[in-house]
Coordinates of C-alpha atoms in Angstrom, one line a residue:
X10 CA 0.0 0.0 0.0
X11 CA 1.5 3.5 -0.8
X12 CA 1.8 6.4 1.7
X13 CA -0.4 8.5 -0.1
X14 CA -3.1 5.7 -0.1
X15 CA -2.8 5.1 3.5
X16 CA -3.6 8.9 3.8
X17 CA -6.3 9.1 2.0
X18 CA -7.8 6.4 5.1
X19 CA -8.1 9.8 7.3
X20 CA -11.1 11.5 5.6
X21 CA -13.1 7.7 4.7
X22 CA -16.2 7.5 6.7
X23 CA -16.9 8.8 10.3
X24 CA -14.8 10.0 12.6
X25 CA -13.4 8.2 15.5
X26 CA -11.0 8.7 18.3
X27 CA -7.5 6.7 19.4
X28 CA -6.9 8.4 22.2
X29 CA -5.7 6.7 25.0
X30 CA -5.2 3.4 22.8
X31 CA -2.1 1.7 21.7
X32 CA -0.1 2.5 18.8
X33 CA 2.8 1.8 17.1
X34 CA 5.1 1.1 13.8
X35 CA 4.2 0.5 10.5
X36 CA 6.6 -0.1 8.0
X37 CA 5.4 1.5 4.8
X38 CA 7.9 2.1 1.6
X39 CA 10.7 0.8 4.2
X40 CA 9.7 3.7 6.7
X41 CA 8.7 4.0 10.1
X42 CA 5.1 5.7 10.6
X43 CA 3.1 6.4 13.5
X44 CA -0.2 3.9 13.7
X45 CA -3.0 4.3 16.2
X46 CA -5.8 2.0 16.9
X47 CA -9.5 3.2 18.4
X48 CA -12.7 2.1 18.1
X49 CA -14.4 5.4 20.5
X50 CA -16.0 8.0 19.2
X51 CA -14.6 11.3 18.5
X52 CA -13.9 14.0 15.9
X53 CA -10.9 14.0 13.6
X54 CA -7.5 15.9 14.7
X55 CA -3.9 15.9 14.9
X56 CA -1.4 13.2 17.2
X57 CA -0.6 15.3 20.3
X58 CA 2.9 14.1 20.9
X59 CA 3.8 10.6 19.9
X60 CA 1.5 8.9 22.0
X61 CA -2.4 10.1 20.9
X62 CA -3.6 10.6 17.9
X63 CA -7.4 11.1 17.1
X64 CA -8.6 10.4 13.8
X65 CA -10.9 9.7 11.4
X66 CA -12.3 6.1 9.7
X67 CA -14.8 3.5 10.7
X68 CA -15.5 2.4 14.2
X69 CA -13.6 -1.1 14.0
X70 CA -11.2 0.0 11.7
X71 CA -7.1 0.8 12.4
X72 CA -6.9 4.4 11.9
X73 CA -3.7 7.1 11.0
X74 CA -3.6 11.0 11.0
X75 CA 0.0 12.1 11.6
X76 CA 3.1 10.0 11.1
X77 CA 6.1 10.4 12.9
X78 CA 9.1 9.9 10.2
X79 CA 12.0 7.5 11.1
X80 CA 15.4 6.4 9.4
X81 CA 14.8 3.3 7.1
X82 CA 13.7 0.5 8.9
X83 CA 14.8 -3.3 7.6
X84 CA 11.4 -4.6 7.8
X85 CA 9.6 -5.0 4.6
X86 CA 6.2 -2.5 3.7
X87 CA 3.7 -4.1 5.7
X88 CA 5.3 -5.5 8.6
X89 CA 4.0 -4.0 12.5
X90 CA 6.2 -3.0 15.6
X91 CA 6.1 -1.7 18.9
X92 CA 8.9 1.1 19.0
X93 CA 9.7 4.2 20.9
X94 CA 10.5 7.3 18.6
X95 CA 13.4 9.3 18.7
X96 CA 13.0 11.9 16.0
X97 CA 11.3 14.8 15.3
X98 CA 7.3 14.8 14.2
X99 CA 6.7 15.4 10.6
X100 CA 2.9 16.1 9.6
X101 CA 1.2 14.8 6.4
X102 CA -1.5 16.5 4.9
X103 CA -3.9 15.4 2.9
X104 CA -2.8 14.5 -0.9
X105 CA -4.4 13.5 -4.0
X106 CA -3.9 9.5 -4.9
X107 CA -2.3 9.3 -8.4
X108 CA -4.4 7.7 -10.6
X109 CA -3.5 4.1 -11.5
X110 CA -4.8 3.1 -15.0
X111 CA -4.9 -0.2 -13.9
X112 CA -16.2 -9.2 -13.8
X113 CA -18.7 -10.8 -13.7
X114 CA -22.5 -10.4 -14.7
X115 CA -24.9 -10.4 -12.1
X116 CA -27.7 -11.9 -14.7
X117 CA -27.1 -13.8 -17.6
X118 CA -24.4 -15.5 -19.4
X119 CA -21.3 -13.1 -20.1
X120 CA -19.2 -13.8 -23.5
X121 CA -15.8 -13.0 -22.5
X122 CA -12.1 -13.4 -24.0
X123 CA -10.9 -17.2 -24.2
X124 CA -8.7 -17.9 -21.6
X125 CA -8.1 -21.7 -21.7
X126 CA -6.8 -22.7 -18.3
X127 CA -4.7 -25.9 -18.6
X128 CA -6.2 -29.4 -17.2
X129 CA -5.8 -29.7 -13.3
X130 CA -5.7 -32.9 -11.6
X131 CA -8.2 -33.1 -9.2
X132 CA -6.7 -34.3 -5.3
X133 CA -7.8 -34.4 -1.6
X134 CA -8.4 -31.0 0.1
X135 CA -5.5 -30.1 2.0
X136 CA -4.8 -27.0 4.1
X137 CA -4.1 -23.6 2.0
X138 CA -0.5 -22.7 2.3
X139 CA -0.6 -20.0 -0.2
X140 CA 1.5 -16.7 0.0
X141 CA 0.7 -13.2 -1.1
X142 CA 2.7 -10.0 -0.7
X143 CA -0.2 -8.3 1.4
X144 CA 0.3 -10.6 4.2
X145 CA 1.0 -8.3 7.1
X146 CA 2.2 -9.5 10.5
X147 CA 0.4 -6.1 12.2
X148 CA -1.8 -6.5 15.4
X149 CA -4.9 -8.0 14.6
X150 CA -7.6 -5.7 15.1
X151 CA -11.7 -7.1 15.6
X152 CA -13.4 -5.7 12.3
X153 CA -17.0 -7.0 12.0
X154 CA -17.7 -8.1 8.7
X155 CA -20.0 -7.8 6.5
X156 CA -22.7 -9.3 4.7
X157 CA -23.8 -7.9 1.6
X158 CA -26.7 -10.1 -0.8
X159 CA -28.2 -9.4 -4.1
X160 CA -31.9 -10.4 -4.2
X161 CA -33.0 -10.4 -7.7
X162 CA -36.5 -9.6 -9.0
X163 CA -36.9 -11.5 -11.6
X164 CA -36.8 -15.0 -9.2
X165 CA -40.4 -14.2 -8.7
X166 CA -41.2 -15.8 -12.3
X167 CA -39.4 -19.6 -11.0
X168 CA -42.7 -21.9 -10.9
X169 CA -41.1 -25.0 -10.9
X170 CA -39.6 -26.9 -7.9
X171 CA -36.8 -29.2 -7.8
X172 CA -36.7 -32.3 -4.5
X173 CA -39.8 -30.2 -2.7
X174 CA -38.2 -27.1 -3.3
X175 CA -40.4 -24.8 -4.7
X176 CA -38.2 -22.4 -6.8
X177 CA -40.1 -19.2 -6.8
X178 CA -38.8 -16.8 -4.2
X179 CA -40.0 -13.2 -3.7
X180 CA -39.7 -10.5 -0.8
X181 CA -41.9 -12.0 1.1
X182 CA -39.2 -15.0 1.3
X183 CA -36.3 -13.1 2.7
X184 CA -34.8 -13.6 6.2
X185 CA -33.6 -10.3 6.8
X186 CA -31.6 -11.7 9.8
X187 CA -29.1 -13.1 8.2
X188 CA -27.5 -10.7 6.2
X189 CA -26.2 -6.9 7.1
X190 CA -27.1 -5.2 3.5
X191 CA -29.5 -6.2 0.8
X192 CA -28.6 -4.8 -2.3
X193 CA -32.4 -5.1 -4.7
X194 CA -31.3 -5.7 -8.4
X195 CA -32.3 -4.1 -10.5
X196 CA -33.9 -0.7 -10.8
X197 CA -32.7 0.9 -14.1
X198 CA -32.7 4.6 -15.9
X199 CA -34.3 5.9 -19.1
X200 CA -33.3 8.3 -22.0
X201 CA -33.7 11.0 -20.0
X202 CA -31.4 9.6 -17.2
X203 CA -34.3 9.4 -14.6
X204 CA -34.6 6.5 -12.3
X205 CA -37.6 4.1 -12.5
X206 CA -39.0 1.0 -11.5
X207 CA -38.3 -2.2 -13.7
X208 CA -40.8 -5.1 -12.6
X209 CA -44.2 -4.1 -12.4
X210 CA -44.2 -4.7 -9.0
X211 CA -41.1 -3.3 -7.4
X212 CA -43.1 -0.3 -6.0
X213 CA -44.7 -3.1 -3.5
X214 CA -41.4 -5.3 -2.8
X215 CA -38.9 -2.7 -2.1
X216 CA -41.0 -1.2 0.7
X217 CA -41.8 -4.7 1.8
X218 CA -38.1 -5.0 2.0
X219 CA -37.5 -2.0 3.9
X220 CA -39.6 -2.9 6.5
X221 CA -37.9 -5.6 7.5
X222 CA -35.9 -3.4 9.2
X223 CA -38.0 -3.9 12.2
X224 CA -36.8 -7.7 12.4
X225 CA -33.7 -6.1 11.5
X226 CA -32.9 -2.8 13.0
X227 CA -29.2 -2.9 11.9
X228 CA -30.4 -4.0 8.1
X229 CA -29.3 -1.8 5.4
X230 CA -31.3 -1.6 2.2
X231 CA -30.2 -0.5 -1.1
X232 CA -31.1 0.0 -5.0
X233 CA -28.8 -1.6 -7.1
X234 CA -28.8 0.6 -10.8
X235 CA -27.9 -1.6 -13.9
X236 CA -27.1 -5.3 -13.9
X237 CA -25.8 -7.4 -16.9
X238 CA -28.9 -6.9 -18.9
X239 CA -29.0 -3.6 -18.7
X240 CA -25.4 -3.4 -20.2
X241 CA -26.4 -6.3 -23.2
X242 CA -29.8 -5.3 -24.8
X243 CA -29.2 -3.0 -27.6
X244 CA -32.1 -0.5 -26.3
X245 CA -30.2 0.1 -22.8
X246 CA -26.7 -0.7 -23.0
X247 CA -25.2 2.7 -24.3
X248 CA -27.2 4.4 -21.7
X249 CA -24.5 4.4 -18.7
X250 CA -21.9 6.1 -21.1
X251 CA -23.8 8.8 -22.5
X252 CA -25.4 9.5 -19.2
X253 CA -21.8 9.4 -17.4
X254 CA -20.1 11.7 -20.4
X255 CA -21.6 15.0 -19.3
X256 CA -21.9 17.0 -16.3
X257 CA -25.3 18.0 -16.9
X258 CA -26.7 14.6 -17.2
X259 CA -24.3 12.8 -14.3
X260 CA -26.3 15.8 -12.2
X261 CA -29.8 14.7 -13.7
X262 CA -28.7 11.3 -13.1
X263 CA -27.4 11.5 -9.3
X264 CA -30.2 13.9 -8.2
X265 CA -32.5 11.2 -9.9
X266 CA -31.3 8.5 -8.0
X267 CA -31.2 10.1 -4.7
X268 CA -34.4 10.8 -4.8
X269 CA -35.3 7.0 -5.5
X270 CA -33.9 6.5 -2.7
X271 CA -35.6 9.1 -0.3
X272 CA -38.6 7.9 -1.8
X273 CA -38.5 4.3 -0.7
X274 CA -36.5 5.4 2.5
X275 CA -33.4 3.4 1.0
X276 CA -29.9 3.6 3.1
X277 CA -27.8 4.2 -0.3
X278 CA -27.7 3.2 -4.0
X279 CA -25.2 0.4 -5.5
X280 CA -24.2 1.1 -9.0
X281 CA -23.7 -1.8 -11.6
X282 CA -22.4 -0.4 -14.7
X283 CA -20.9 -3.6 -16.6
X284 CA -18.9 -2.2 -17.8
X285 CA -17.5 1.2 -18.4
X286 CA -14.7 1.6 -21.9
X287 CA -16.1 -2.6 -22.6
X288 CA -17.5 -1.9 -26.8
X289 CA -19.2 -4.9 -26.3
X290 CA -21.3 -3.8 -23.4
X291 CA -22.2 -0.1 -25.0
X292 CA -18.8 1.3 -23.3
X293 CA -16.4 3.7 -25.0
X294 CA -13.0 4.8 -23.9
X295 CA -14.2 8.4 -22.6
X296 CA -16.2 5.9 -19.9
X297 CA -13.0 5.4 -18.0
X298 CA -12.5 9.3 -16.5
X299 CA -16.6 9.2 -16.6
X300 CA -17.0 6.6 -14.1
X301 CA -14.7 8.4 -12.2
X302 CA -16.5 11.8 -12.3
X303 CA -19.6 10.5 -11.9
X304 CA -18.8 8.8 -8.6
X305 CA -16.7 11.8 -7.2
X306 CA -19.7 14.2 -7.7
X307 CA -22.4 11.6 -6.5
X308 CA -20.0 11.8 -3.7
X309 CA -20.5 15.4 -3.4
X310 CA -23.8 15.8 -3.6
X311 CA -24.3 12.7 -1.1
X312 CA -22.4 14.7 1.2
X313 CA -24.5 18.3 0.7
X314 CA -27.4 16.3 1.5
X315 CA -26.1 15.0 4.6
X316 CA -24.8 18.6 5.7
X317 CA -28.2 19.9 5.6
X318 CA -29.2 17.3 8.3
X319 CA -30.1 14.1 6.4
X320 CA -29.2 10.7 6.8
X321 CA -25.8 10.0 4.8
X322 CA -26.8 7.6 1.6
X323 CA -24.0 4.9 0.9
X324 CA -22.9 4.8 -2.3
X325 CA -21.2 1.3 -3.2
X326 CA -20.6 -0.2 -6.9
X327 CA -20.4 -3.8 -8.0
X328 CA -16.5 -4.2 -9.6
X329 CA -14.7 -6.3 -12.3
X330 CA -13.0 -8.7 -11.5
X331 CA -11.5 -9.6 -14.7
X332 CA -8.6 -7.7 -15.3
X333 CA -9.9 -6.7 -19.4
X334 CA -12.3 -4.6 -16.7
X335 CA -10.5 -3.8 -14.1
X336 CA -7.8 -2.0 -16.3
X337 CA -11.2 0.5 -18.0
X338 CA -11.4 2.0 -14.2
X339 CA -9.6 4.0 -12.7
X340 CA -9.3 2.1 -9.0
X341 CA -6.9 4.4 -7.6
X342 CA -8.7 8.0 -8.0
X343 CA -12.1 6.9 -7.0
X344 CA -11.9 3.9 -4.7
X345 CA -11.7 7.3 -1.9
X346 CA -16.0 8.2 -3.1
X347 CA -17.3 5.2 -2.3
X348 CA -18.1 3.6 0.6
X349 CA -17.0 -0.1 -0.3
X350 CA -16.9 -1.9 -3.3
X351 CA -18.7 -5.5 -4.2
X352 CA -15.8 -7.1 -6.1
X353 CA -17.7 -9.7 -8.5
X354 CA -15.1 -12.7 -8.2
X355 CA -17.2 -15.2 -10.1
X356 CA -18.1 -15.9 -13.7
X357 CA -14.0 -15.4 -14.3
X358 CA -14.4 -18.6 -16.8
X359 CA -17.9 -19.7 -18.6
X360 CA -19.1 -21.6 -21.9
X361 CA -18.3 -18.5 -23.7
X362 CA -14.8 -20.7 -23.3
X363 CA -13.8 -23.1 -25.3
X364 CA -12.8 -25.5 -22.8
X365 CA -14.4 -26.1 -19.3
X366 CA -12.6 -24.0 -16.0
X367 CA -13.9 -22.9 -12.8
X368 CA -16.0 -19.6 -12.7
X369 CA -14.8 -18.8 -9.2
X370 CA -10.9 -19.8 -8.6
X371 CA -9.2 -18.4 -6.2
X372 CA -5.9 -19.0 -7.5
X373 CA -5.0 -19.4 -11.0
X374 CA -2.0 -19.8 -13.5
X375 CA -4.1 -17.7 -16.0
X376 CA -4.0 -14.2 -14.3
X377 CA -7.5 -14.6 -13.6
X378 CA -8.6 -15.6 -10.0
X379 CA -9.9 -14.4 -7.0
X380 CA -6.5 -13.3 -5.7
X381 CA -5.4 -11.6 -8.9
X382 CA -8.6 -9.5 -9.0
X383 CA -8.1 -8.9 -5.1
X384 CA -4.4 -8.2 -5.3
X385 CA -5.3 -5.5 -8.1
X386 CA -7.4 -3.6 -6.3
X387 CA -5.2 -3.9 -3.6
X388 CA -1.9 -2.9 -5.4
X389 CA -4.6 0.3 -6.3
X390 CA -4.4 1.6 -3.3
X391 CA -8.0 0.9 -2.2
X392 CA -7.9 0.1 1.7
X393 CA -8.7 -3.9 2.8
X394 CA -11.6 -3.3 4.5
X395 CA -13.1 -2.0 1.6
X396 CA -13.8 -5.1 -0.2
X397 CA -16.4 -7.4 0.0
X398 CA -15.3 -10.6 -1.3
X399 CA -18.0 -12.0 -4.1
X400 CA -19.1 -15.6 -3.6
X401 CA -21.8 -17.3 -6.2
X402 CA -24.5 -19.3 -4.6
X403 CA -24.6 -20.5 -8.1
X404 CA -22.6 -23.0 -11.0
X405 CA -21.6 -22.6 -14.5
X406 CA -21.9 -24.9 -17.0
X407 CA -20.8 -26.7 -20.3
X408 CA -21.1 -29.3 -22.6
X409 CA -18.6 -31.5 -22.9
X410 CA -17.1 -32.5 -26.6
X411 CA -16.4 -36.4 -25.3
X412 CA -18.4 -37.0 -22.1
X413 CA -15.1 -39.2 -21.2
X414 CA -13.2 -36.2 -20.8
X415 CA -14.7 -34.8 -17.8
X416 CA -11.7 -32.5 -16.4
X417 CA -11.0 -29.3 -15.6
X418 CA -9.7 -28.3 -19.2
X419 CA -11.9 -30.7 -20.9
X420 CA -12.9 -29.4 -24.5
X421 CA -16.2 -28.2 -24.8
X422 CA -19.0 -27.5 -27.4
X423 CA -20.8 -24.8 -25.5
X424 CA -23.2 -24.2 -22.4
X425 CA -24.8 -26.8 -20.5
X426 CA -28.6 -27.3 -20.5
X427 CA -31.0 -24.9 -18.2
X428 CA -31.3 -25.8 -14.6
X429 CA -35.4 -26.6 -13.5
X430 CA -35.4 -23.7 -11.6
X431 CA -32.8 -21.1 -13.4
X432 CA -34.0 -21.4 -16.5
X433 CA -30.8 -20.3 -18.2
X434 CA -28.1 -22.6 -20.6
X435 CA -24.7 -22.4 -18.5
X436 CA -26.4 -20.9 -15.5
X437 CA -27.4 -23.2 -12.4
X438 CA -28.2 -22.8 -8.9
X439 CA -26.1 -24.6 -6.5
X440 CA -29.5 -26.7 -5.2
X441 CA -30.1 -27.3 -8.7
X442 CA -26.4 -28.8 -9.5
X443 CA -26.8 -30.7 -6.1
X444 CA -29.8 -32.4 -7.7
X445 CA -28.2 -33.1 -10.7
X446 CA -24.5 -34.5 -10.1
X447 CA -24.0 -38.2 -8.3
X448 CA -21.8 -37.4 -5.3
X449 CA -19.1 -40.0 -6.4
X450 CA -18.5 -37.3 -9.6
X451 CA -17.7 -34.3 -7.6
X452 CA -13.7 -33.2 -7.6
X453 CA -11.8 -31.2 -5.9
X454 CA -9.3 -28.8 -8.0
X455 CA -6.2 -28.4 -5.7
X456 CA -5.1 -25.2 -8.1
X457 CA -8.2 -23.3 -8.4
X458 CA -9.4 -24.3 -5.1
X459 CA -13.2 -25.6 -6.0
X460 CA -15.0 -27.9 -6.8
X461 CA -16.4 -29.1 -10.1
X462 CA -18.8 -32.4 -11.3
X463 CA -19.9 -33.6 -14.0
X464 CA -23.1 -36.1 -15.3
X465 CA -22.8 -37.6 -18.9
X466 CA -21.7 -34.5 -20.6
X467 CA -23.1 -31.9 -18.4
X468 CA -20.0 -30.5 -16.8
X469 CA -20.1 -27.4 -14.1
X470 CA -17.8 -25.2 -11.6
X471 CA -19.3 -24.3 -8.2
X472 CA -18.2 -24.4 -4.7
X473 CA -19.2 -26.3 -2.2
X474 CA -18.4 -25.8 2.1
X475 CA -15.3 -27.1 1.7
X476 CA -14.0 -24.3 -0.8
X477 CA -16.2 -22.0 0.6
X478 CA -13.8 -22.1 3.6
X479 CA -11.1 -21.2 1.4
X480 CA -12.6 -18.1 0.6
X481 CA -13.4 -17.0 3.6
X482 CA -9.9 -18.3 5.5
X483 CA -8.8 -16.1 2.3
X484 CA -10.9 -13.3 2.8
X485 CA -10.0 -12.7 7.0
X486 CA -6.0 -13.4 5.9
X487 CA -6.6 -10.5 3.8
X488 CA -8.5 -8.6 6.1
X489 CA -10.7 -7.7 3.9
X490 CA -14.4 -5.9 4.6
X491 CA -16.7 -9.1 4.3
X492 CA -18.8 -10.9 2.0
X493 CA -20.6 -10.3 -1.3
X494 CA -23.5 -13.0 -2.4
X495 CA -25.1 -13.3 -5.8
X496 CA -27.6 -14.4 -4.7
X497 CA -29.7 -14.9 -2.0
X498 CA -32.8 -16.7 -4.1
X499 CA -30.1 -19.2 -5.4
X500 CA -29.1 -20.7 -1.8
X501 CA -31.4 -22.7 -0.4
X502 CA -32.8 -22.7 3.2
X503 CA -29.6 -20.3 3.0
X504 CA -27.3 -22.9 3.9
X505 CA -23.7 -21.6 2.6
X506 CA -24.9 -18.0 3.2
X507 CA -25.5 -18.9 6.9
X508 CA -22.3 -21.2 7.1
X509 CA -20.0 -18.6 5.5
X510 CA -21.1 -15.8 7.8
X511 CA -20.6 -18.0 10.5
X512 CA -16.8 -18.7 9.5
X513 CA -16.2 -14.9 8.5
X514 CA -17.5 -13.7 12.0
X515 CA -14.5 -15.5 13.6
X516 CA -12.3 -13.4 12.0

């Protein structure tokens, strides 16, 4: 993490003070810096001394205002120590982050570059010894995680049922306990950059929503803006870019959606652009300094509102996580607007490949994994706790070319069938997979970390508990913020959602 990222920590969320608490060392660019950790409240201001320093992030979060600046130290950037300092205090101001030019859908199937991954032999599931260079040995600090679901409203037209499950699921099906923030997918935006409902009946399930606050009271509630579909059909897709392109309509389009918001008494809006400078998807290469602008003056105007005594909105976005994405966004200059980001580690392979891979590896040979998607946003200064990890409740599927070639690898002729439930060629829910695939012809991937089975020549990638647990041991190494799900009407009885909360909250 750079200096100048680390600074920009100070003037993230509400303020909170250190006083009193301990501090110490952090090795950053192989120098010495003043740390402080706090969890009371307070108001931001400057170390007094070398001992207290008050300052301003989350609650839970380590904190850093002033640093005190030391001779090289022979620890590497990253590494935490308890030291006594002997020189002279030098105060940081605020600075500008350089910008750093540096995936997913959340609907239907994505056609993406080929990116063959080569065959991997599956093996037993043994502990995960891998390494990255964002391991830090600092104090460990208790930051509550959390957990951030999609609920889609389309899964209100599922009539079928699958082993006594009836598919169907609607607002009135959603535990509201179980999760911190519900993101509702999707709302979308005309010609004239104005908000509006897309299902006929969203005016009635977003309030019902809403009100499960009352079961809930710490439940956050927001309208996610776009989605997949919104970015493929010819009639919408170009919409996010010419909106974005001008100031005038970014200023129709924020004051639009805020007022969506107020309306339903939402806590924030989520936006989905997939994917901004991606031809394919309606993007053009002025997107990647629009995206930026439009979330730095959403920003703004968020925090207008709030100064005339409202309740602060949230502003989040749902990120690429393949890196022909990642590199369209400029990570570095507005990861500081937003309030976290739902990285979309999933769909990274699909039958838009010619050959079968898993759709949600952690690691990979290919460049394109959980880690490498994690690690960019990481190396773009954007701070751990900022991240919530995306985890699919859900499989993707092919067609094998020779139904006795069932590996990972294995050449393929296209997409699987459509699930009972799902609907959708390539596209299953985990129940519906479980259903599906005999026990005895699910395999562990040692590389990618998942799982993946297979039926005749039905072939998919999913995860199960047992790579779930590698995700989430992965996700509290990192220290990252918590836990994405798409989606929460594709995990039945909530079972992985419930168990993967349950591993993340040790953390």
């Amino acid at each position: 993490m750079s200096l100048l990222a680390l600074i920009y920590l100070i003037y993230m969320a509400n303020a909170h003070n250190c006083e009193g608490l301990s501090n110490g060392f952090y090795c950053i660019d192989n120098k010495n810096y003043l740390w402080c950790y706090g969890r009371t409240e307070g108001t931001p201001g400057k170390c007094i001394g070398e001992t207290v320093c008050k300052c301003g992030r989350t609650q839970y979060n380590p904190c850093v205002w002033n640093f005190l600046d030391l001779p090289d130290c022979e620890k590497k950037p990253g590494d935490f120590f308890e030291k006594s300092p002997d020189s002279s205090e030098s105060k940081h101001e605020s600075s500008e982050i350089k910008p750093d030019s540096s995936e997913s859908k959340h609907e239907s199937s994505e056609v993406k570059p080929d990116s063959s991954e080569s065959k991997h032999e599956s093996s037993e599931i043994k502990p995960d010894s891998s390494e990255s260079k964002h391991e830090s040995s600092e104090p460990e600090v208790s930051i509550p995680k959390k957990t951030v679901a999609y609920y889609t409203n389309w899964a209100q037209y599922r009539f079928n049922s699958i082993d006594g499950w009836t598919c169907k699921y609607t607002a009135d099906n959603i535990d509201p306990t179980i999760v911190d923030v519900i993101n509702y997918a999707f709302v979308v935006f005309d010609s004239t950059y104005t908000l509006k409902e897309y299902e006929w009946n969203d005016d009635q399930m977003i309030p019902k929503i809403v009100a499960m606050k009352s079961r809930n009271p710490n439940l956050k509630v927001l309208a996610s803006i776009g989605g997949w579909n919104f970015n493929f059909y010819d009639s919408t897709k170009h919409l996010y870019s010419q909106m974005a392109e001008k100031q005038a309509t970014r200023a129709t389009f924020i004051k639009s959606a805020m007022s969506f918001a107020r309306k339903y008494n939402l806590d924030g809006i989520d936006i989905d652009w997939e994917y901004p400078a991606n031809e394919d998807q309606g993007g053009r290469p002025v997107d990647t300094q629009s995206f930026t602008l439009l979330l730095k003056e959403f920003r703004e105007a968020i925090d207008k509102e709030a100064g005339n005594g409202k309740s602060k909105l949230l502003l989040t976005i749902a990120a690429p996580a393949g890196p022909w994405n990642i590199k369209n966004i400029e990570v570095s200059k507005f990861h500081q607007y937003i309030d976290w980001i739902n990285l979309m580690t999933y769909d990274l392979h699909g039958s838009w490949d010619a050959v079968t891979g898993s759709h949600t590896a952690l690691y990979a040979t290919d460049g394109i994994s959980v880690d490498d998607a994690v690690t960019a946003y990481l190396n773009a200064g954007v701070p751990s706790t900022k991240i919530m990890l995306g985890m699919a409740h859900y499989g993707r599927g092919w067609t094998l070319k020779s139904s006795s070639d069932h590996e990972m690898g294995s050449a393929a002729t296209g997409a699987s069938k459509s699930g009972t439930c799902t609907g959708e060629n390539g596209y299953l829910s985990k129940y519906e997979i479980d259903a599906l695939i005999p026990q005895e012809n699910i395999k562990f991937d040692s590389k990618s970390k998942t799982m993946y089975g297979y039926k005749n020549d039905q072939w998919f990638s999913f995860d199960t508990k047992e790579t779930f647990k590698y995700k989430a041991d992965y996700l509290c190494k990192k220290k990252l913020g918590g836990v994405m799900f798409w989606s929460l009407d594709l995990d039945k009885n909530y079972v992985n959602t419930k168990y993967i909360k349950s591993l993340i909250e040790k953390c």
